[in-house]
């Protein structure tokens, strides 16, 4: 399996969906806490599931268990905790939630899985932390697109 990550911010719909199609993504796992924001544009919940199926022949799953807790996310966004503290808290959260077990049980049937969040780059995004934790456990290669 290959685990891909992508953020939709600063991407056009054309660039976003072409990337998914070009990388032969079979399943997009939406790891955002909230996928219904008006700011989400073409990546808003049910719309995204429709576009993925029609444009890319790709399945969609909104996996809130992979998202950061609201308290952790708000703490970082409001500059109440550092990125380093965010990393520690998020990594502890995904361990408590047994995220790697969930991933191995529910998503191993796919060869190309994409983790979606909003951040334009992976450096300060939980999708990178999640991908790294999954890769460490499964040995799967991670590619940020």
PDB file of C-alpha atoms in Angstrom:
ATOM      1  CA  UNK A   1       0.000   0.000   0.000  1.00  0.00           C
ATOM      2  CA  UNK A   2       0.997   3.587  -0.545  1.00  0.00           C
ATOM      3  CA  UNK A   3      -0.324   6.306   1.733  1.00  0.00           C
ATOM      4  CA  UNK A   4      -0.691   9.693   0.091  1.00  0.00           C
ATOM      5  CA  UNK A   5      -1.561  13.001   1.733  1.00  0.00           C
ATOM      6  CA  UNK A   6      -3.015  16.184   0.299  1.00  0.00           C
ATOM      7  CA  UNK A   7      -4.345  19.530   1.461  1.00  0.00           C
ATOM      8  CA  UNK A   8      -6.968  21.280  -0.619  1.00  0.00           C
ATOM      9  CA  UNK A   9      -6.173  24.887   0.333  1.00  0.00           C
ATOM     10  CA  UNK A  10      -4.480  26.871  -2.461  1.00  0.00           C
ATOM     11  CA  UNK A  11      -5.421  24.246  -5.055  1.00  0.00           C
ATOM     12  CA  UNK A  12      -7.921  24.599  -7.842  1.00  0.00           C
ATOM     13  CA  UNK A  13     -10.502  21.867  -8.285  1.00  0.00           C
ATOM     14  CA  UNK A  14      -8.751  20.912 -11.523  1.00  0.00           C
ATOM     15  CA  UNK A  15      -5.366  20.542  -9.810  1.00  0.00           C
ATOM     16  CA  UNK A  16      -6.890  18.673  -6.856  1.00  0.00           C
ATOM     17  CA  UNK A  17      -8.862  16.095  -8.835  1.00  0.00           C
ATOM     18  CA  UNK A  18      -6.133  15.631 -11.459  1.00  0.00           C
ATOM     19  CA  UNK A  19      -3.675  14.806  -8.653  1.00  0.00           C
ATOM     20  CA  UNK A  20      -6.052  12.187  -7.305  1.00  0.00           C
ATOM     21  CA  UNK A  21      -6.578  10.663 -10.726  1.00  0.00           C
ATOM     22  CA  UNK A  22      -2.854  10.829 -11.652  1.00  0.00           C
ATOM     23  CA  UNK A  23      -1.896   8.972  -8.460  1.00  0.00           C
ATOM     24  CA  UNK A  24      -4.578   6.301  -8.981  1.00  0.00           C
ATOM     25  CA  UNK A  25      -6.148   6.970  -5.582  1.00  0.00           C
ATOM     26  CA  UNK A  26      -8.761   4.348  -4.717  1.00  0.00           C
ATOM     27  CA  UNK A  27      -9.923   5.802  -1.409  1.00  0.00           C
ATOM     28  CA  UNK A  28      -9.764   9.307   0.011  1.00  0.00           C
ATOM     29  CA  UNK A  29      -9.958   9.397   3.800  1.00  0.00           C
ATOM     30  CA  UNK A  30     -11.074  12.815   4.976  1.00  0.00           C
ATOM     31  CA  UNK A  31      -9.271  13.363   8.284  1.00  0.00           C
ATOM     32  CA  UNK A  32     -10.752  16.794   9.005  1.00  0.00           C
ATOM     33  CA  UNK A  33     -12.761  17.299  12.158  1.00  0.00           C
ATOM     34  CA  UNK A  34     -15.313  19.357  10.224  1.00  0.00           C
ATOM     35  CA  UNK A  35     -15.951  18.639   6.559  1.00  0.00           C
ATOM     36  CA  UNK A  36     -18.985  20.915   6.216  1.00  0.00           C
ATOM     37  CA  UNK A  37     -17.405  24.383   6.400  1.00  0.00           C
ATOM     38  CA  UNK A  38     -18.399  26.882   3.727  1.00  0.00           C
ATOM     39  CA  UNK A  39     -14.656  27.490   3.291  1.00  0.00           C
ATOM     40  CA  UNK A  40     -14.245  23.904   2.092  1.00  0.00           C
ATOM     41  CA  UNK A  41     -15.598  24.773  -1.364  1.00  0.00           C
ATOM     42  CA  UNK A  42     -15.363  21.730  -3.654  1.00  0.00           C
ATOM     43  CA  UNK A  43     -14.220  19.539  -0.719  1.00  0.00           C
ATOM     44  CA  UNK A  44     -17.389  19.886   1.300  1.00  0.00           C
ATOM     45  CA  UNK A  45     -18.590  16.483   2.604  1.00  0.00           C
ATOM     46  CA  UNK A  46     -21.247  15.007   0.330  1.00  0.00           C
ATOM     47  CA  UNK A  47     -20.131  17.131  -2.618  1.00  0.00           C
ATOM     48  CA  UNK A  48     -16.610  15.751  -2.369  1.00  0.00           C
ATOM     49  CA  UNK A  49     -17.865  12.157  -2.247  1.00  0.00           C
ATOM     50  CA  UNK A  50     -19.864  12.812  -5.435  1.00  0.00           C
ATOM     51  CA  UNK A  51     -16.991  14.527  -7.274  1.00  0.00           C
ATOM     52  CA  UNK A  52     -14.520  11.789  -6.322  1.00  0.00           C
ATOM     53  CA  UNK A  53     -16.772   9.035  -7.622  1.00  0.00           C
ATOM     54  CA  UNK A  54     -17.706  10.848 -10.844  1.00  0.00           C
ATOM     55  CA  UNK A  55     -14.333  12.366 -11.727  1.00  0.00           C
ATOM     56  CA  UNK A  56     -11.827   9.907 -10.265  1.00  0.00           C
ATOM     57  CA  UNK A  57     -13.714   6.658  -9.638  1.00  0.00           C
ATOM     58  CA  UNK A  58     -12.515   7.015  -6.057  1.00  0.00           C
ATOM     59  CA  UNK A  59     -14.273   6.127  -2.818  1.00  0.00           C
ATOM     60  CA  UNK A  60     -14.688   8.553   0.102  1.00  0.00           C
ATOM     61  CA  UNK A  61     -14.662   8.138   3.864  1.00  0.00           C
ATOM     62  CA  UNK A  62     -14.910  10.859   6.505  1.00  0.00           C
ATOM     63  CA  UNK A  63     -12.924   9.395   9.386  1.00  0.00           C
ATOM     64  CA  UNK A  64     -13.385  11.627  12.443  1.00  0.00           C
ATOM     65  CA  UNK A  65     -11.451   9.116  14.574  1.00  0.00           C
ATOM     66  CA  UNK A  66      -8.344  10.218  12.655  1.00  0.00           C
ATOM     67  CA  UNK A  67      -8.990  13.947  13.233  1.00  0.00           C
ATOM     68  CA  UNK A  68      -7.506  15.946  16.093  1.00  0.00           C
ATOM     69  CA  UNK A  69      -9.688  16.625  19.117  1.00  0.00           C
ATOM     70  CA  UNK A  70     -11.306  20.062  19.011  1.00  0.00           C
ATOM     71  CA  UNK A  71      -9.382  21.144  22.133  1.00  0.00           C
ATOM     72  CA  UNK A  72      -6.021  20.278  20.554  1.00  0.00           C
ATOM     73  CA  UNK A  73      -6.869  21.945  17.249  1.00  0.00           C
ATOM     74  CA  UNK A  74      -8.266  25.087  18.883  1.00  0.00           C
ATOM     75  CA  UNK A  75      -5.280  25.307  21.214  1.00  0.00           C
ATOM     76  CA  UNK A  76      -2.890  25.342  18.271  1.00  0.00           C
ATOM     77  CA  UNK A  77      -4.962  27.673  16.074  1.00  0.00           C
ATOM     78  CA  UNK A  78      -5.316  30.171  18.934  1.00  0.00           C
ATOM     79  CA  UNK A  79      -1.575  30.019  19.689  1.00  0.00           C
ATOM     80  CA  UNK A  80      -2.222  28.543  23.130  1.00  0.00           C
ATOM     81  CA  UNK A  81       0.020  25.565  22.394  1.00  0.00           C
ATOM     82  CA  UNK A  82       3.099  25.255  20.178  1.00  0.00           C
ATOM     83  CA  UNK A  83       3.354  23.011  17.151  1.00  0.00           C
ATOM     84  CA  UNK A  84       5.653  20.738  19.164  1.00  0.00           C
ATOM     85  CA  UNK A  85       2.998  20.385  21.892  1.00  0.00           C
ATOM     86  CA  UNK A  86       0.331  19.820  19.226  1.00  0.00           C
ATOM     87  CA  UNK A  87       2.421  16.981  17.759  1.00  0.00           C
ATOM     88  CA  UNK A  88       2.771  15.311  21.158  1.00  0.00           C
ATOM     89  CA  UNK A  89      -0.932  15.652  21.991  1.00  0.00           C
ATOM     90  CA  UNK A  90      -2.122  14.474  18.579  1.00  0.00           C
ATOM     91  CA  UNK A  91       0.229  11.480  18.579  1.00  0.00           C
ATOM     92  CA  UNK A  92      -0.980  10.518  22.062  1.00  0.00           C
ATOM     93  CA  UNK A  93      -4.597  10.878  20.889  1.00  0.00           C
ATOM     94  CA  UNK A  94      -4.190   8.580  17.892  1.00  0.00           C
ATOM     95  CA  UNK A  95      -2.509   5.992  20.115  1.00  0.00           C
ATOM     96  CA  UNK A  96      -5.424   6.130  22.590  1.00  0.00           C
ATOM     97  CA  UNK A  97      -7.881   5.789  19.729  1.00  0.00           C
ATOM     98  CA  UNK A  98      -5.981   2.796  18.281  1.00  0.00           C
ATOM     99  CA  UNK A  99      -5.916   4.518  14.912  1.00  0.00           C
ATOM    100  CA  UNK A 100      -3.296   2.217  13.391  1.00  0.00           C
ATOM    101  CA  UNK A 101      -5.429  -0.820  14.280  1.00  0.00           C
ATOM    102  CA  UNK A 102      -8.498   0.834  12.758  1.00  0.00           C
ATOM    103  CA  UNK A 103      -6.534   1.658   9.611  1.00  0.00           C
ATOM    104  CA  UNK A 104      -5.129  -1.869   9.260  1.00  0.00           C
ATOM    105  CA  UNK A 105      -8.528  -3.456   9.866  1.00  0.00           C
ATOM    106  CA  UNK A 106     -10.744  -1.216   7.745  1.00  0.00           C
ATOM    107  CA  UNK A 107      -8.541   0.131   4.948  1.00  0.00           C
ATOM    108  CA  UNK A 108      -5.905  -2.491   4.040  1.00  0.00           C
ATOM    109  CA  UNK A 109      -7.876  -3.670   1.028  1.00  0.00           C
ATOM    110  CA  UNK A 110      -6.771  -0.554  -0.892  1.00  0.00           C
ATOM    111  CA  UNK A 111      -3.413  -0.046  -2.612  1.00  0.00           C
ATOM    112  CA  UNK A 112      -3.551   3.766  -2.901  1.00  0.00           C
ATOM    113  CA  UNK A 113      -5.099   5.649   0.013  1.00  0.00           C
ATOM    114  CA  UNK A 114      -5.131   9.429   0.331  1.00  0.00           C
ATOM    115  CA  UNK A 115      -5.408  11.344   3.618  1.00  0.00           C
ATOM    116  CA  UNK A 116      -7.105  14.722   3.129  1.00  0.00           C
ATOM    117  CA  UNK A 117      -6.923  17.834   5.263  1.00  0.00           C
ATOM    118  CA  UNK A 118      -7.071  21.528   4.534  1.00  0.00           C
ATOM    119  CA  UNK A 119      -3.488  22.696   5.151  1.00  0.00           C
ATOM    120  CA  UNK A 120      -1.730  23.440   1.842  1.00  0.00           C
ATOM    121  CA  UNK A 121       1.513  21.700   2.926  1.00  0.00           C
ATOM    122  CA  UNK A 122       2.092  18.772   5.289  1.00  0.00           C
ATOM    123  CA  UNK A 123       4.703  20.319   7.593  1.00  0.00           C
ATOM    124  CA  UNK A 124       2.241  21.679  10.172  1.00  0.00           C
ATOM    125  CA  UNK A 125      -0.698  19.381   9.545  1.00  0.00           C
ATOM    126  CA  UNK A 126      -1.933  16.353  11.432  1.00  0.00           C
ATOM    127  CA  UNK A 127      -2.242  14.410   8.169  1.00  0.00           C
ATOM    128  CA  UNK A 128       1.569  14.205   8.076  1.00  0.00           C
ATOM    129  CA  UNK A 129       1.699  13.019  11.676  1.00  0.00           C
ATOM    130  CA  UNK A 130      -0.990  10.452  10.954  1.00  0.00           C
ATOM    131  CA  UNK A 131       0.741   9.232   7.793  1.00  0.00           C
ATOM    132  CA  UNK A 132       4.040   8.899   9.649  1.00  0.00           C
ATOM    133  CA  UNK A 133       2.411   6.936  12.485  1.00  0.00           C
ATOM    134  CA  UNK A 134       0.669   4.630  10.013  1.00  0.00           C
ATOM    135  CA  UNK A 135       3.850   4.130   7.990  1.00  0.00           C
ATOM    136  CA  UNK A 136       5.863   3.340  11.104  1.00  0.00           C
ATOM    137  CA  UNK A 137       3.342   0.644  12.034  1.00  0.00           C
ATOM    138  CA  UNK A 138       2.662  -0.780   8.572  1.00  0.00           C
ATOM    139  CA  UNK A 139       5.860  -0.097   6.630  1.00  0.00           C
ATOM    140  CA  UNK A 140       3.844   1.621   3.892  1.00  0.00           C
ATOM    141  CA  UNK A 141       5.449   4.373   1.852  1.00  0.00           C
ATOM    142  CA  UNK A 142       4.151   7.937   2.352  1.00  0.00           C
ATOM    143  CA  UNK A 143       3.882  10.428  -0.509  1.00  0.00           C
ATOM    144  CA  UNK A 144       2.737  14.031   0.002  1.00  0.00           C
ATOM    145  CA  UNK A 145       1.027  15.435  -3.107  1.00  0.00           C
TER     146      UNK A 145
END
